[in-house]
Amino acid sequence: MSPLDPAALRPHYSAFLRSGKVLLTGHSHQAWPDCARDATLEAWDDAAECVDDKWERAFAAADAVRDAIASRIGARPDEIALGQNTHELVVRMMSALDLRARPRVVCTTGEFHSLTRQLALLERHGAVEVAWVEAEPVATLAERLADAVDARTAAVFTSTVLFETSSVVPHVGELVARARAKGAEVLLDAYHAFSVIPFDVAALGASDAFVVGGGYKYAQWGEGVCFLRVPPGRRLEPVLSGWFAGFADLAVAGGARRAGFGPLGKDAFAGATYDPTCHYRARAVTRFMQEQGMTTAALRELYTRQTARIIDGLDGLDVRTPREPSARGGFVALRVDDAPGVVAELRQAGVFADSRGQLLRLGPAPYVTDDEIDRALRAVRAAL
């Protein structure tokens, strides 16, 4: 496997990189390769040519995306439900839980806002009891989550990489085994692992878990391409279910009231009419990455080197991301007094980064050079 060379990749991202900005937004919104624009126009052209018949081509693009997702998480394409965002997929999954028999869920305090906010609102309105488990220390998180599961627990929610600190959550497989033994479902948020850390549900011991994620970040797919992996053999009936979940009903008079589901477990979690442009874009970017040798393993090697350079350059500061390569994801988090203010100062210096609370997040990408990282680090120190 040849190491990836950011300088050689940069010409393929000419539209995003022509401004001269340093894009340390790899953990949030990566640049799209130029082929993504061509794919967007392809979707438009197919709609103009085929009108309603465009869906045959659109579904082919969606199937290609399922194939790509499955190959990156060690799953089968027929286990993958697609959605426009992770929130809609997680809510559908939650609507399949029997909260009357098991009114309790377990969740970490380190989940992204969409899940945390949703659970907080459900808890506020008496729809569910939530056992909040502190995300730190991450070394014992899986064990503490498993300890919190009881006979009244319907599901456990946890990330595999924490979105605030880039910390990898260890022992996820043990959590899945213990929770499933008590009858609770497990949903793993793999967004900050997808396309940046080698991820295989079987190798993790997570074959019996739901997995949610998306391509907005490290996969360079842009908005609208998210997924829910449904464990094989799991036949749940979400209350919140779009008409795509029961295509067969279209051929039956009054079929909508029948509210059936397709033959596969993932079919129940399908949504409704969507903008297929995102799948054209994701398919094109997937092909591009394959051509460039941008496998997850190759990307992992590059991200490990880039994040190490950032951590070394922040020596003496309050870095909250693990220094051990295997314990961190694809970005570095630095605690500062005024993270939003630092982000604004960096923007003035032509460096794009972001913040969550008091944490400044710096995320490299395959097209970011060492010189750009060093320029960004100088700007960070100047802003502190």
Short mmCIF file of C-alpha atoms in Angstrom, two decimals:
data_model
loop_
_atom_site.label_atom_id
_atom_site.label_comp_id
_atom_site.label_asym_id
_atom_site.label_seq_id
_atom_site.Cartn_x
_atom_site.Cartn_y
_atom_site.Cartn_z
CA MET A 1 0.00 0.00 0.00
CA SER A 2 1.54 3.28 -1.15
CA PRO A 3 1.19 6.22 1.25
CA LEU A 4 -1.25 8.89 0.14
CA ASP A 5 0.34 12.12 -1.04
CA PRO A 6 -1.78 15.21 -0.28
CA ALA A 7 0.11 17.30 -2.84
CA ALA A 8 -0.74 14.81 -5.58
CA LEU A 9 -4.40 14.74 -4.57
CA ARG A 10 -4.91 18.50 -4.40
CA PRO A 11 -5.49 19.08 -8.15
CA HIS A 12 -8.59 16.88 -7.91
CA TYR A 13 -10.11 19.34 -5.39
CA SER A 14 -9.50 22.50 -7.39
CA ALA A 15 -12.91 24.09 -6.77
CA PHE A 16 -12.68 23.86 -2.99
CA LEU A 17 -8.97 24.65 -2.70
CA ARG A 18 -8.58 27.52 -5.15
CA SER A 19 -9.15 30.09 -2.41
CA GLY A 20 -5.92 29.31 -0.57
CA LYS A 21 -7.70 28.68 2.71
CA VAL A 22 -6.40 25.99 5.07
CA LEU A 23 -9.29 23.59 5.56
CA LEU A 24 -8.92 21.86 8.91
CA THR A 25 -12.58 20.88 8.72
CA GLY A 26 -11.91 17.25 7.83
CA HIS A 27 -13.97 16.05 10.80
CA SER A 28 -16.97 18.10 9.72
CA HIS A 29 -17.19 19.14 6.07
CA GLN A 30 -14.41 17.82 3.88
CA ALA A 31 -13.76 19.29 0.47
CA TRP A 32 -15.44 17.48 -2.39
CA PRO A 33 -13.41 16.32 -5.38
CA ASP A 34 -14.29 18.03 -8.63
CA CYS A 35 -16.04 14.89 -9.88
CA ALA A 36 -18.80 15.59 -7.35
CA ARG A 37 -19.90 18.59 -9.42
CA ASP A 38 -20.12 16.47 -12.55
CA ALA A 39 -22.24 13.94 -10.65
CA THR A 40 -24.58 16.69 -9.48
CA LEU A 41 -25.13 17.73 -13.08
CA GLU A 42 -25.64 14.09 -14.05
CA ALA A 43 -28.53 13.87 -11.60
CA TRP A 44 -30.04 17.02 -13.09
CA ASP A 45 -29.65 15.70 -16.63
CA ASP A 46 -31.26 12.37 -15.72
CA ALA A 47 -34.25 14.20 -14.25
CA ALA A 48 -34.58 16.36 -17.35
CA GLU A 49 -34.35 13.36 -19.66
CA CYS A 50 -36.43 10.84 -17.74
CA VAL A 51 -38.74 12.90 -15.51
CA ASP A 52 -40.49 10.38 -13.22
CA ASP A 53 -38.61 7.52 -14.84
CA LYS A 54 -35.41 8.93 -13.33
CA TRP A 55 -35.97 6.78 -10.24
CA GLU A 56 -34.59 3.64 -11.89
CA ARG A 57 -31.27 5.44 -12.30
CA ALA A 58 -31.55 7.06 -8.89
CA PHE A 59 -32.11 3.72 -7.19
CA ALA A 60 -29.05 2.35 -9.00
CA ALA A 61 -27.02 5.18 -7.46
CA ALA A 62 -28.51 4.38 -4.04
CA ASP A 63 -27.56 0.72 -4.44
CA ALA A 64 -23.98 1.74 -5.25
CA VAL A 65 -23.92 3.79 -2.06
CA ARG A 66 -25.21 0.82 -0.06
CA ASP A 67 -22.42 -1.30 -1.52
CA ALA A 68 -19.82 1.30 -0.49
CA ILE A 69 -21.20 1.62 3.03
CA ALA A 70 -21.41 -2.13 3.53
CA SER A 71 -17.83 -2.65 2.38
CA ARG A 72 -16.56 -0.05 4.86
CA ILE A 73 -18.30 -1.44 7.93
CA GLY A 74 -18.14 -5.17 7.26
CA ALA A 75 -21.85 -5.52 6.57
CA ARG A 76 -24.04 -6.65 3.67
CA PRO A 77 -25.74 -4.15 1.34
CA ASP A 78 -29.13 -5.64 2.18
CA GLU A 79 -28.59 -4.59 5.81
CA ILE A 80 -28.30 -0.89 4.93
CA ALA A 81 -31.20 1.56 5.17
CA LEU A 82 -30.51 5.03 3.78
CA GLY A 83 -31.67 8.40 5.05
CA GLN A 84 -31.04 12.10 4.55
CA ASN A 85 -29.63 12.50 8.07
CA THR A 86 -28.89 10.36 11.10
CA HIS A 87 -31.65 11.97 13.13
CA GLU A 88 -34.44 10.58 10.97
CA LEU A 89 -32.86 7.12 11.04
CA VAL A 90 -32.33 7.10 14.80
CA VAL A 91 -35.87 8.32 15.44
CA ARG A 92 -37.24 5.55 13.23
CA MET A 93 -35.18 3.01 15.13
CA MET A 94 -36.41 4.41 18.46
CA SER A 95 -40.01 4.24 17.24
CA ALA A 96 -39.58 0.47 16.82
CA LEU A 97 -38.74 -0.04 20.50
CA ASP A 98 -41.40 -1.38 22.85
CA LEU A 99 -41.18 1.43 25.38
CA ARG A 100 -44.34 0.28 27.13
CA ALA A 101 -42.66 -2.96 28.19
CA ARG A 102 -39.19 -1.41 28.50
CA PRO A 103 -39.54 2.33 29.18
CA ARG A 104 -35.85 3.02 29.79
CA VAL A 105 -32.83 3.73 27.58
CA VAL A 106 -29.14 4.21 28.36
CA CYS A 107 -27.06 6.89 26.63
CA THR A 108 -23.67 8.52 27.07
CA THR A 109 -23.27 12.21 27.81
CA GLY A 110 -20.95 12.43 24.81
CA GLU A 111 -23.43 11.93 21.98
CA PHE A 112 -24.03 14.45 19.22
CA HIS A 113 -26.75 17.05 19.72
CA SER A 114 -29.36 15.41 17.49
CA LEU A 115 -29.59 12.32 19.69
CA THR A 116 -28.98 14.05 23.02
CA ARG A 117 -31.60 16.70 22.29
CA GLN A 118 -34.15 14.14 21.10
CA LEU A 119 -33.75 11.96 24.18
CA ALA A 120 -33.89 15.00 26.46
CA LEU A 121 -37.18 16.09 24.88
CA LEU A 122 -38.68 12.61 25.10
CA GLU A 123 -37.59 12.46 28.73
CA ARG A 124 -39.06 15.89 29.42
CA HIS A 125 -42.44 14.82 28.06
CA GLY A 126 -42.48 11.52 29.94
CA ALA A 127 -42.10 9.33 26.87
CA VAL A 128 -38.95 7.58 28.08
CA GLU A 129 -36.61 7.32 31.06
CA VAL A 130 -32.99 8.08 30.21
CA ALA A 131 -30.00 6.84 32.20
CA TRP A 132 -27.21 9.26 31.28
CA VAL A 133 -23.73 7.74 31.62
CA GLU A 134 -20.71 10.06 31.73
CA ALA A 135 -18.58 9.71 28.60
CA GLU A 136 -15.34 10.15 30.52
CA PRO A 137 -13.26 8.28 31.37
CA VAL A 138 -13.64 6.69 27.97
CA ALA A 139 -11.55 3.65 28.97
CA THR A 140 -14.40 2.39 31.16
CA LEU A 141 -17.33 3.79 29.19
CA ALA A 142 -18.47 0.53 27.58
CA GLU A 143 -18.34 -1.27 30.92
CA ARG A 144 -20.30 1.45 32.69
CA LEU A 145 -22.91 1.49 29.93
CA ALA A 146 -23.33 -2.27 30.22
CA ASP A 147 -23.62 -1.99 34.00
CA ALA A 148 -26.49 0.48 33.54
CA VAL A 149 -28.60 -1.94 31.48
CA ASP A 150 -31.41 -3.69 33.32
CA ALA A 151 -34.56 -5.64 32.45
CA ARG A 152 -36.44 -2.37 31.80
CA THR A 153 -33.88 -1.10 29.28
CA ALA A 154 -35.00 -0.99 25.65
CA ALA A 155 -31.79 0.29 24.08
CA VAL A 156 -28.26 1.58 24.61
CA PHE A 157 -26.85 4.45 22.56
CA THR A 158 -23.13 5.17 22.24
CA SER A 159 -20.61 6.51 19.78
CA THR A 160 -17.61 4.50 18.68
CA VAL A 161 -15.54 7.71 18.45
CA LEU A 162 -16.55 10.70 20.58
CA PHE A 163 -17.38 13.79 18.52
CA GLU A 164 -15.91 16.24 21.03
CA THR A 165 -12.49 14.71 21.72
CA SER A 166 -11.88 12.17 18.92
CA SER A 167 -11.46 9.45 21.57
CA VAL A 168 -12.09 5.89 20.40
CA VAL A 169 -14.50 4.03 22.68
CA PRO A 170 -12.92 0.65 23.53
CA HIS A 171 -14.61 -2.67 24.34
CA VAL A 172 -17.73 -1.96 22.30
CA GLY A 173 -18.15 -5.66 21.56
CA GLU A 174 -18.40 -6.47 25.25
CA LEU A 175 -21.10 -3.84 25.64
CA VAL A 176 -23.09 -5.31 22.74
CA ALA A 177 -22.87 -8.83 24.17
CA ARG A 178 -23.92 -7.81 27.67
CA ALA A 179 -26.75 -5.55 26.54
CA ARG A 180 -28.16 -8.07 24.08
CA ALA A 181 -28.03 -10.78 26.74
CA LYS A 182 -30.49 -8.65 28.72
CA GLY A 183 -32.73 -8.06 25.71
CA ALA A 184 -31.71 -4.46 25.00
CA GLU A 185 -30.94 -3.19 21.52
CA VAL A 186 -27.64 -1.38 20.90
CA LEU A 187 -27.17 1.53 18.50
CA LEU A 188 -23.58 2.47 17.67
CA ASP A 189 -22.91 5.91 16.20
CA ALA A 190 -20.01 5.29 13.81
CA TYR A 191 -20.01 8.71 12.13
CA HIS A 192 -16.54 9.65 13.38
CA ALA A 193 -15.19 6.21 12.49
CA PHE A 194 -16.67 5.88 9.01
CA SER A 195 -13.94 6.16 6.35
CA VAL A 196 -11.30 7.22 8.86
CA ILE A 197 -10.85 4.14 11.09
CA PRO A 198 -11.04 0.52 9.91
CA PHE A 199 -14.47 -0.59 11.10
CA ASP A 200 -15.90 -4.10 10.91
CA VAL A 201 -18.99 -5.08 12.86
CA ALA A 202 -17.89 -8.70 13.23
CA ALA A 203 -14.34 -7.83 14.29
CA LEU A 204 -15.75 -5.41 16.86
CA GLY A 205 -18.11 -8.04 18.21
CA ALA A 206 -20.98 -5.83 17.11
CA SER A 207 -22.74 -8.06 14.58
CA ASP A 208 -25.89 -7.87 16.69
CA ALA A 209 -25.91 -4.07 16.88
CA PHE A 210 -27.53 -1.31 14.87
CA VAL A 211 -24.97 1.09 13.37
CA VAL A 212 -25.66 4.64 12.23
CA GLY A 213 -23.37 6.99 10.33
CA GLY A 214 -23.00 9.08 7.23
CA GLY A 215 -20.80 10.46 4.49
CA TYR A 216 -20.86 14.19 5.28
CA LYS A 217 -17.48 14.09 6.98
CA TYR A 218 -14.58 11.80 6.08
CA ALA A 219 -16.21 10.09 3.09
CA GLN A 220 -16.51 13.44 1.23
CA TRP A 221 -20.02 12.58 0.10
CA GLY A 222 -21.66 15.77 1.29
CA GLU A 223 -25.11 16.18 2.78
CA GLY A 224 -27.97 13.73 2.53
CA VAL A 225 -26.11 10.40 2.63
CA CYS A 226 -26.66 8.67 5.96
CA PHE A 227 -27.23 5.05 6.84
CA LEU A 228 -28.64 2.69 9.43
CA ARG A 229 -27.23 -0.81 9.47
CA VAL A 230 -29.89 -3.25 10.66
CA PRO A 231 -28.63 -6.53 12.17
CA PRO A 232 -29.47 -9.63 10.11
CA GLY A 233 -32.70 -11.29 11.06
CA ARG A 234 -33.99 -8.30 13.02
CA ARG A 235 -37.64 -7.73 12.09
CA LEU A 236 -38.84 -4.62 13.88
CA GLU A 237 -41.80 -2.40 13.00
CA PRO A 238 -41.05 1.30 13.46
CA VAL A 239 -44.12 3.45 14.06
CA LEU A 240 -42.46 6.27 12.13
CA SER A 241 -42.11 4.69 8.72
CA GLY A 242 -42.14 6.19 5.23
CA TRP A 243 -43.99 4.82 2.24
CA PHE A 244 -40.75 3.47 0.76
CA ALA A 245 -40.89 0.86 3.53
CA GLY A 246 -43.89 -0.80 1.89
CA PHE A 247 -43.62 -0.48 -1.89
CA ALA A 248 -45.79 -3.58 -2.38
CA ASP A 249 -48.71 -1.68 -0.88
CA LEU A 250 -48.82 0.55 -3.97
CA ALA A 251 -50.22 -2.30 -6.06
CA VAL A 252 -53.07 -3.03 -3.65
CA ALA A 253 -56.27 -1.01 -3.37
CA GLY A 254 -56.20 0.64 0.04
CA GLY A 255 -52.67 -0.68 0.52
CA ALA A 256 -51.51 2.32 2.50
CA ARG A 257 -53.83 1.38 5.37
CA ARG A 258 -52.38 -2.12 5.32
CA ALA A 259 -49.04 -0.54 6.31
CA GLY A 260 -46.92 -3.52 5.41
CA PHE A 261 -43.15 -3.75 5.25
CA GLY A 262 -40.71 -5.08 2.69
CA PRO A 263 -39.11 -8.52 3.03
CA LEU A 264 -35.78 -7.36 4.50
CA GLY A 265 -35.14 -6.03 7.99
CA LYS A 266 -33.73 -2.79 6.63
CA ASP A 267 -36.86 -2.17 4.52
CA ALA A 268 -38.86 -1.19 7.59
CA PHE A 269 -36.54 1.77 8.17
CA ALA A 270 -36.88 3.25 4.69
CA GLY A 271 -38.16 6.79 4.45
CA ALA A 272 -40.03 8.57 1.70
CA THR A 273 -39.36 10.67 -1.39
CA TYR A 274 -35.92 12.31 -1.26
CA ASP A 275 -33.49 14.28 -3.41
CA PRO A 276 -31.37 11.59 -5.11
CA THR A 277 -28.63 14.03 -6.15
CA CYS A 278 -26.66 13.15 -3.02
CA HIS A 279 -26.37 9.51 -4.08
CA TYR A 280 -25.06 10.44 -7.52
CA ARG A 281 -22.43 12.56 -5.78
CA ALA A 282 -21.52 9.84 -3.29
CA ARG A 283 -21.22 7.22 -6.03
CA ALA A 284 -18.87 9.43 -8.05
CA VAL A 285 -16.71 10.25 -5.03
CA THR A 286 -16.52 6.57 -4.10
CA ARG A 287 -15.24 5.73 -7.58
CA PHE A 288 -12.72 8.57 -7.35
CA MET A 289 -11.41 7.35 -4.01
CA GLN A 290 -11.04 3.83 -5.35
CA GLU A 291 -9.06 5.13 -8.33
CA GLN A 292 -6.76 7.12 -6.03
CA GLY A 293 -6.13 4.24 -3.63
CA MET A 294 -7.92 6.09 -0.84
CA THR A 295 -8.88 2.99 1.09
CA THR A 296 -9.82 3.26 4.74
CA ALA A 297 -6.48 1.66 5.65
CA ALA A 298 -4.54 4.20 3.58
CA LEU A 299 -6.59 7.07 4.96
CA ARG A 300 -6.07 5.81 8.50
CA GLU A 301 -2.30 5.86 8.00
CA LEU A 302 -2.43 9.43 6.71
CA TYR A 303 -4.79 10.72 9.41
CA THR A 304 -2.63 9.12 12.09
CA ARG A 305 0.44 10.96 10.80
CA GLN A 306 -1.41 14.25 10.34
CA THR A 307 -3.04 14.22 13.77
CA ALA A 308 0.31 13.34 15.35
CA ARG A 309 1.81 16.41 13.68
CA ILE A 310 -0.99 18.56 15.09
CA ILE A 311 -0.64 17.11 18.59
CA ASP A 312 3.14 17.63 18.52
CA GLY A 313 2.61 21.20 17.33
CA LEU A 314 0.28 21.90 20.25
CA ASP A 315 2.76 20.63 22.83
CA GLY A 316 2.32 22.37 26.16
CA LEU A 317 -1.34 23.17 25.51
CA ASP A 318 -4.45 21.41 26.83
CA VAL A 319 -4.92 18.74 24.15
CA ARG A 320 -7.91 16.53 24.98
CA THR A 321 -7.37 13.99 22.20
CA PRO A 322 -5.44 10.81 23.08
CA ARG A 323 -1.80 10.75 22.02
CA GLU A 324 -1.90 6.99 21.46
CA PRO A 325 -2.68 6.59 17.72
CA SER A 326 -5.02 3.63 18.18
CA ALA A 327 -7.04 5.56 20.76
CA ARG A 328 -7.92 8.54 18.56
CA GLY A 329 -9.95 9.24 15.46
CA GLY A 330 -9.32 11.71 12.66
CA PHE A 331 -9.15 15.08 14.43
CA VAL A 332 -7.57 16.80 17.42
CA ALA A 333 -9.41 18.68 20.17
CA LEU A 334 -7.77 21.47 22.15
CA ARG A 335 -9.37 23.02 25.23
CA VAL A 336 -9.24 26.81 25.15
CA ASP A 337 -10.96 29.55 27.13
CA ASP A 338 -12.90 31.02 24.20
CA ALA A 339 -13.16 28.39 21.50
CA PRO A 340 -15.68 30.28 19.29
CA GLY A 341 -13.49 33.37 19.52
CA VAL A 342 -10.42 31.40 18.47
CA VAL A 343 -12.36 29.93 15.55
CA ALA A 344 -13.26 33.47 14.44
CA GLU A 345 -9.63 34.62 14.69
CA LEU A 346 -8.46 31.60 12.73
CA ARG A 347 -11.01 32.37 10.04
CA GLN A 348 -9.52 35.85 9.71
CA ALA A 349 -6.14 34.17 9.20
CA GLY A 350 -7.54 31.96 6.46
CA VAL A 351 -7.73 28.82 8.59
CA PHE A 352 -11.04 26.97 8.84
CA ALA A 353 -11.71 24.99 12.03
CA ASP A 354 -14.65 24.66 14.41
CA SER A 355 -15.49 24.31 18.08
CA ARG A 356 -17.77 22.42 20.42
CA GLY A 357 -18.14 24.07 23.80
CA GLN A 358 -14.65 24.93 25.05
CA LEU A 359 -12.98 22.57 22.58
CA LEU A 360 -11.30 23.79 19.40
CA ARG A 361 -11.40 21.00 16.81
CA LEU A 362 -8.73 20.70 14.13
CA GLY A 363 -9.39 18.10 11.45
CA PRO A 364 -6.91 17.34 8.66
CA ALA A 365 -7.87 15.69 5.38
CA PRO A 366 -6.17 13.81 2.53
CA TYR A 367 -5.58 17.04 0.58
CA VAL A 368 -4.10 18.99 3.52
CA THR A 369 -0.31 19.35 3.34
CA ASP A 370 2.18 19.48 6.19
CA ASP A 371 2.91 23.11 5.33
CA GLU A 372 -0.76 23.94 5.76
CA ILE A 373 -0.90 22.15 9.10
CA ASP A 374 2.13 24.11 10.29
CA ARG A 375 0.57 27.37 9.10
CA ALA A 376 -2.60 26.54 11.01
CA LEU A 377 -0.67 25.70 14.17
CA ARG A 378 1.11 29.05 14.05
CA ALA A 379 -2.27 30.74 13.68
CA VAL A 380 -3.67 28.82 16.66
CA ARG A 381 -0.82 29.89 18.93
CA ALA A 382 -1.17 33.48 17.74
CA ALA A 383 -4.90 33.41 18.57
CA LEU A 384 -4.45 32.11 22.13
#
